[in-house]
Amino acid sequence: MRYLARRFAFYLITAWAALTLNFLIPRLMPGDPAQALLSRFRGRLDPRATEALTAMFGLNNESMWSQYRTYLADLGKGDFGLSFTFFPTPVGTVIMDSLWWTIVLVGIATVVSFVVGTLLGIVAGWKRGSRWDQLLPITTFFSSIPYFWFGLIVLFVLSGELRLFPLSGGYSSWLSVDFSWAFLSSAFKHAILPGLTIVIASIAGWLIPMRNMMVTTMSDDYVVLAEAKGLAPRRVMLNYAARNAILPSVATFTMSLGFVVGGAVLTEIVFGYPGIGNNLYQAVINEDFPLMQGIFLIITFVVLLANFLADLVYVWLDPRTRVEA
Amino acid sequence: MSAEAIADAVPTAQPGPKASTRSRFAGLRSAKTMTGLVMFGVFVLAGAFGPLVWRKDPSALSNDILQPPSGAHWFGTTQTGQDILAQVLVGTRVSLLVGVTAAVLATVLSLLVGLTAGYVGGLTDELFSALANVFLVIPALPLVVVLAGYLPTRGSLTVAVVISLTGWSWGARILRAQTLSIRRRDFVEAARATGERPIRIILFEILPNEFAIVASSFLFTIVFAILTQAGLAFLGLSDVTTWSWGGILYWAQNNQALQSGAWWWFVPPGLCIAVIGMALALINFGIDEFVNPRLRVQKLGPKRARRMPMAKSRPLPASRRTDVVLEVTDLHVNYGEGPDAVKAVDGVDLVLRRGEVLGIAGESGSGKSTLAYAITRLLRPPGEVVSGSIHYWPRGEEPVDVLRMSADELRAFRWAELAIVFQSAMNSLNPVLTLRVQMADALTAHRPGTTSQQRDARVVEVMTMVGLPADRADAYPHELSGGMRQRALIAMALVLEPDVLVLDEPTTALDVVVQRQILNQIMALREQLGFAVVFITHDLSLLIEVADRIAIMYAGRVIETGSASELYRSPQHPYSDGLLRSFPHLHGPRKVLTGIPGTPPDLRIIAPGCPFQPRCGQAIAACTTTMPLLLATTEGHQVACLLTQPRSSDDDEL
Ligand code: SF4
């Protein structure tokens, strides 16, 4: 699988680039943010935290290179440092507690949005020039709405005024996190609004490219030939036009996912969802640099993983990538 | 409709500058684009002049606390009595400035990276592409949030710079691809060959061709930047003492605006963001249509297999001879409507008898491919059959008019009675399905009762017939050679044993030896299976060899038709004559229909008289005024030339 091997190598490089970026940002930022933070918190911070921070941001006069080696070695051991918002909980633990919430919420919302958006795009492309074209401006409008603004309005109307959904959080606070029916149904209820916000705001990102690709593909010879063969329109639409038109959508999954993740971070904050986006917000507000950096890395790694999954789907969909060369 | 067929119908030779500009910019002048531009313009004006006209200080406190919209405060007031309209107007200015600044920076970055990578190629390309791809994959907002988290000051300009650092990679990627493809075009190669400096080539040859893409990614980045800035401000991560749309939302949210019922505080900034995002997206739709003309055509639904209206039905053609299988009568096909319509096929009559090979020859632009699409009812808008009939005679039954079949009748007729082989085998095969699936689905559609074993057996049978090894059935098109693909298409066409096979330049893409083998194979199969062939090509000498009868097309009309031997021996139309005389002899080197000086006619220019007149060496005075009709000279031989027709006495020879 040369194609997959190449992609995998690329993700390794990207992961390394993200690690290095993460290392360099605090060190190259103007104004020496870590030093500023230390002086601001002087005396109020646990000495161990001060020490950890000093080491982490290279304020102990070690050379850049040896700092970099220590940094990589620590990460290799899964050591992201200590969060000082939740001191002395390690960053890794804080992240792990919230990561699953995000993966489930954003994962399901993305899949739903992709499936619905792509299906609508197929139909809109197939029936172009019909009333289905109205979908374009409507969904574009929703996709231009800031996630957080839309989320807040939805929250205010449906939860605040109509009391249909819970106001915030990921589950009712009196429940314990387990696989009981009570917990799962509560978690589901809490996830509906943030999930819906993500779906509505991101659907145009799948629908419009799919529709345009359908329109383009429909003029291709093999679609014309399929029609000449007297196949049922549904088969021409799905097996010939859509089956090929979907390929670019899967190939550019990367970019679309980037937007969804960005929007999801804001959505979580608005809905007080116990996910990683909310953690990031807490970290930034409290200038909890270790947590902030850890979250950035984890989000990047999860996105890389999702992209690799998209590549697997691509290989499955397009036999041309399976050429052994 | 394939691009070739459109090109065939609408010749591109010296298009009038007016016509071409009009159609080129059609996408940009659509209602969508206009709406977008107007909406965007309103925001720009509001940002530029709004604060000068509505002279309230957005930060000034007053005693009008949380007032709903009124005459004094059009958008109401905040909890501290600030005027919200004033804030929104200043916010428009700030948000647009951040958006445009970030977009300019990001575009400059993406141009630098994309153009260099695409133009220089090699290792530079690898590195730059990797860099762009890495930035594309790293999620932008978390990166911006982290960057902003470290920033000591978070003024609007700093935020714009940070956003541009994360937003350039998509544009760079597209520009690289585009540059790569433009670099290989003739005019760039020519400039390189003359030793022009690379910077000049990039600026004057390449960049102008990328304008639409740059514009599109620029607008896209503006939206991205405005949304990101709003998100940052809302989180309190950018300077919220400068009024931006996000900043207003930050204050509204922190003062529980919605919860206290002050929707007028919370709604306007978000709506502004949504509307400007939509405006720019609408402009981008226009740019998309400009870049990709296929998106431009309106009203192109699956209804395209439009049936001729019943009222136009004509009486059956006179010829009722039982050996006729297909008869085209007075067929007219236009591209476009109204006075701009191009008459691609203009009154063509053809008769195809059972088992015979009818050759149709013509240059590109002669309407021959359009004719093939019309016969199979595969024309797509703007192409449309305006009038005429295409009768098909099922064995021993009454004829049916293909143009008046219902959708179901048409589906049943296609492939079972009439199959077609297109010019490009690569493009005609679905790249993601195996040959077996693509052949079997025709069987499934037309013979629903068959089992999959029966279908497999038939697939293997037709593949063997055309000389393809049966084990290639599970191959994908890209795994086959060009010749094998063409054979596969022929096998596919034969799978339902049709009465008529339309071949649209079936072998032009292949080398001569393979061409010859495949043609021999088709002719052998015809002997064996007895189907009739409509063979469309620009290669007249080939037709002389294989066809029984030949029709030569020029400017959408048949200008001469007769048996192949008759046409070879005594061509009567100056065009046919010219063509044939440019061939040394029958088995000599093959010549295509370009042996005649001049270019094919521009069908948009409607002139009276003979369409061939500008290129005709034997033209007489009447040729500029009188359109010659296709009239019989001898039995079975018809010519459309005034020289072979009785003319009025006042004509003079030139
Ligand atoms: S009609 Fe006149 S111009 Fe046309 S082909 Fe005959 S001689 Fe030439």
mmCIF file of C-alpha atoms in Angstrom, chain B residues 172-313:
data_model
loop_
_atom_site.group_PDB
_atom_site.id
_atom_site.type_symbol
_atom_site.label_atom_id
_atom_site.label_comp_id
_atom_site.label_asym_id
_atom_site.label_seq_id
_atom_site.Cartn_x
_atom_site.Cartn_y
_atom_site.Cartn_z
ATOM 1 C CA ALA B 172 -1.110 27.871 -1.478
ATOM 2 C CA ARG B 173 -2.142 24.324 -2.232
ATOM 3 C CA ILE B 174 -4.603 25.278 -4.955
ATOM 4 C CA LEU B 175 -2.241 27.836 -6.471
ATOM 5 C CA ARG B 176 0.568 25.310 -6.618
ATOM 6 C CA ALA B 177 -1.607 22.853 -8.514
ATOM 7 C CA GLN B 178 -2.792 25.567 -10.873
ATOM 8 C CA THR B 179 0.702 26.907 -11.504
ATOM 9 C CA LEU B 180 1.925 23.415 -12.216
ATOM 10 C CA SER B 181 -0.684 22.919 -14.911
ATOM 11 C CA ILE B 182 -0.277 26.363 -16.467
ATOM 12 C CA ARG B 183 3.493 25.972 -16.565
ATOM 13 C CA ARG B 184 3.107 23.077 -18.956
ATOM 14 C CA ARG B 185 0.995 25.033 -21.420
ATOM 15 C CA ASP B 186 2.370 26.195 -24.717
ATOM 16 C CA PHE B 187 2.558 29.908 -24.118
ATOM 17 C CA VAL B 188 4.551 29.444 -20.925
ATOM 18 C CA GLU B 189 6.840 26.903 -22.537
ATOM 19 C CA ALA B 190 7.360 29.376 -25.357
ATOM 20 C CA ALA B 191 8.232 32.179 -22.961
ATOM 21 C CA ARG B 192 10.669 29.925 -21.154
ATOM 22 C CA ALA B 193 12.260 28.891 -24.407
ATOM 23 C CA THR B 194 12.878 32.515 -25.377
ATOM 24 C CA GLY B 195 14.752 32.953 -22.112
ATOM 25 C CA GLU B 196 12.368 35.320 -20.418
ATOM 26 C CA ARG B 197 13.105 35.914 -16.738
ATOM 27 C CA PRO B 198 11.129 33.632 -14.422
ATOM 28 C CA ILE B 199 9.753 36.548 -12.430
ATOM 29 C CA ARG B 200 8.344 38.064 -15.624
ATOM 30 C CA ILE B 201 6.844 34.760 -16.671
ATOM 31 C CA ILE B 202 5.229 34.335 -13.292
ATOM 32 C CA LEU B 203 3.880 37.878 -13.190
ATOM 33 C CA PHE B 204 2.750 38.264 -16.769
ATOM 34 C CA GLU B 205 2.054 34.782 -18.070
ATOM 35 C CA ILE B 206 0.984 32.723 -15.086
ATOM 36 C CA LEU B 207 -0.555 35.083 -12.558
ATOM 37 C CA PRO B 208 -3.219 36.550 -14.858
ATOM 38 C CA ASN B 209 -4.509 33.034 -15.417
ATOM 39 C CA GLU B 210 -4.875 32.464 -11.716
ATOM 40 C CA PHE B 211 -6.829 35.592 -10.996
ATOM 41 C CA ALA B 212 -10.119 33.824 -10.345
ATOM 42 C CA ILE B 213 -8.586 31.323 -7.956
ATOM 43 C CA VAL B 214 -6.688 34.005 -6.057
ATOM 44 C CA ALA B 215 -9.836 36.082 -5.764
ATOM 45 C CA SER B 216 -11.838 33.131 -4.567
ATOM 46 C CA SER B 217 -9.358 32.140 -1.882
ATOM 47 C CA PHE B 218 -8.976 35.789 -0.884
ATOM 48 C CA LEU B 219 -12.717 36.171 -0.248
ATOM 49 C CA PHE B 220 -12.764 32.852 1.518
ATOM 50 C CA THR B 221 -9.959 33.977 3.826
ATOM 51 C CA ILE B 222 -11.812 37.185 4.667
ATOM 52 C CA VAL B 223 -14.714 35.124 5.977
ATOM 53 C CA PHE B 224 -12.369 32.772 7.809
ATOM 54 C CA ALA B 225 -10.574 35.716 9.416
ATOM 55 C CA ILE B 226 -13.755 37.542 10.438
ATOM 56 C CA LEU B 227 -15.145 34.368 11.993
ATOM 57 C CA THR B 228 -11.883 33.589 13.775
ATOM 58 C CA GLN B 229 -11.474 37.120 15.060
ATOM 59 C CA ALA B 230 -15.050 37.055 16.334
ATOM 60 C CA GLY B 231 -14.373 33.765 18.085
ATOM 61 C CA LEU B 232 -11.216 35.092 19.718
ATOM 62 C CA ALA B 233 -12.857 38.318 20.807
ATOM 63 C CA PHE B 234 -15.829 36.427 22.134
ATOM 64 C CA LEU B 235 -13.463 34.363 24.259
ATOM 65 C CA GLY B 236 -11.832 37.559 25.471
ATOM 66 C CA LEU B 237 -8.646 36.625 23.646
ATOM 67 C CA SER B 238 -8.405 39.731 21.564
ATOM 68 C CA ASP B 239 -8.573 43.331 22.609
ATOM 69 C CA VAL B 240 -12.219 43.761 23.598
ATOM 70 C CA THR B 241 -11.935 47.466 24.265
ATOM 71 C CA THR B 242 -11.771 48.041 20.515
ATOM 72 C CA TRP B 243 -15.276 47.524 19.204
ATOM 73 C CA SER B 244 -15.389 44.642 16.813
ATOM 74 C CA TRP B 245 -18.386 42.409 16.140
ATOM 75 C CA GLY B 246 -16.845 39.718 18.337
ATOM 76 C CA GLY B 247 -16.036 42.290 21.025
ATOM 77 C CA ILE B 248 -19.656 43.442 21.186
ATOM 78 C CA LEU B 249 -20.725 39.826 21.557
ATOM 79 C CA TYR B 250 -18.188 39.380 24.349
ATOM 80 C CA TRP B 251 -19.721 42.210 26.350
ATOM 81 C CA ALA B 252 -23.250 41.147 25.535
ATOM 82 C CA GLN B 253 -22.569 37.630 26.704
ATOM 83 C CA ASN B 254 -20.749 38.704 29.862
ATOM 84 C CA ASN B 255 -23.672 40.931 30.787
ATOM 85 C CA GLN B 256 -26.207 38.165 30.170
ATOM 86 C CA ALA B 257 -27.812 40.157 27.365
ATOM 87 C CA LEU B 258 -29.961 37.297 26.110
ATOM 88 C CA GLN B 259 -31.072 36.220 29.542
ATOM 89 C CA SER B 260 -32.241 39.727 30.358
ATOM 90 C CA GLY B 261 -34.172 39.852 27.108
ATOM 91 C CA ALA B 262 -31.861 42.316 25.373
ATOM 92 C CA TRP B 263 -31.806 40.472 22.034
ATOM 93 C CA TRP B 264 -31.037 43.751 20.231
ATOM 94 C CA TRP B 265 -27.642 43.712 21.886
ATOM 95 C CA PHE B 266 -26.782 40.152 21.003
ATOM 96 C CA VAL B 267 -28.388 39.613 17.604
ATOM 97 C CA PRO B 268 -27.004 42.374 15.303
ATOM 98 C CA PRO B 269 -23.260 41.582 15.444
ATOM 99 C CA GLY B 270 -23.798 37.874 14.787
ATOM 100 C CA LEU B 271 -26.209 38.625 11.986
ATOM 101 C CA CYS B 272 -23.657 40.964 10.427
ATOM 102 C CA ILE B 273 -21.066 38.176 10.438
ATOM 103 C CA ALA B 274 -23.512 35.700 8.916
ATOM 104 C CA VAL B 275 -24.653 38.120 6.221
ATOM 105 C CA ILE B 276 -21.173 39.167 5.180
ATOM 106 C CA GLY B 277 -20.119 35.525 5.100
ATOM 107 C CA MET B 278 -23.037 34.782 2.853
ATOM 108 C CA ALA B 279 -22.312 37.778 0.621
ATOM 109 C CA LEU B 280 -18.750 36.625 0.023
ATOM 110 C CA ALA B 281 -19.902 33.040 -0.519
ATOM 111 C CA LEU B 282 -22.350 34.268 -3.173
ATOM 112 C CA ILE B 283 -19.568 36.107 -4.977
ATOM 113 C CA ASN B 284 -17.562 32.908 -4.796
ATOM 114 C CA PHE B 285 -20.383 30.948 -6.442
ATOM 115 C CA GLY B 286 -20.021 33.315 -9.373
ATOM 116 C CA ILE B 287 -16.261 32.788 -9.452
ATOM 117 C CA ASP B 288 -16.779 29.017 -9.314
ATOM 118 C CA GLU B 289 -19.063 29.217 -12.323
ATOM 119 C CA PHE B 290 -16.495 31.347 -14.081
ATOM 120 C CA VAL B 291 -13.684 28.893 -13.388
ATOM 121 C CA ASN B 292 -15.749 25.795 -14.110
ATOM 122 C CA PRO B 293 -18.078 26.463 -17.059
ATOM 123 C CA ARG B 294 -19.897 23.208 -16.454
ATOM 124 C CA LEU B 295 -21.476 24.739 -13.366
ATOM 125 C CA ARG B 296 -22.853 27.564 -15.441
ATOM 126 C CA VAL B 297 -25.509 25.840 -17.458
ATOM 127 C CA GLN B 298 -28.911 26.371 -15.983
ATOM 128 C CA LYS B 299 -31.888 24.076 -15.937
ATOM 129 C CA LEU B 300 -29.903 20.942 -16.437
ATOM 130 C CA GLY B 301 -31.767 18.278 -14.630
ATOM 131 C CA PRO B 302 -32.297 14.575 -15.189
ATOM 132 C CA LYS B 303 -35.199 15.735 -17.315
ATOM 133 C CA ARG B 304 -32.629 16.384 -20.016
ATOM 134 C CA ALA B 305 -33.887 13.411 -22.012
ATOM 135 C CA ARG B 306 -36.672 15.683 -23.042
ATOM 136 C CA ARG B 307 -39.267 14.309 -25.307
ATOM 137 C CA MET B 308 -40.322 16.154 -28.405
ATOM 138 C CA PRO B 309 -43.758 17.625 -27.969
ATOM 139 C CA MET B 310 -46.404 15.361 -29.493
ATOM 140 C CA ALA B 311 -47.950 18.175 -31.465
ATOM 141 C CA LYS B 312 -44.835 18.492 -33.636
ATOM 142 C CA SER B 313 -45.055 14.866 -34.720
#
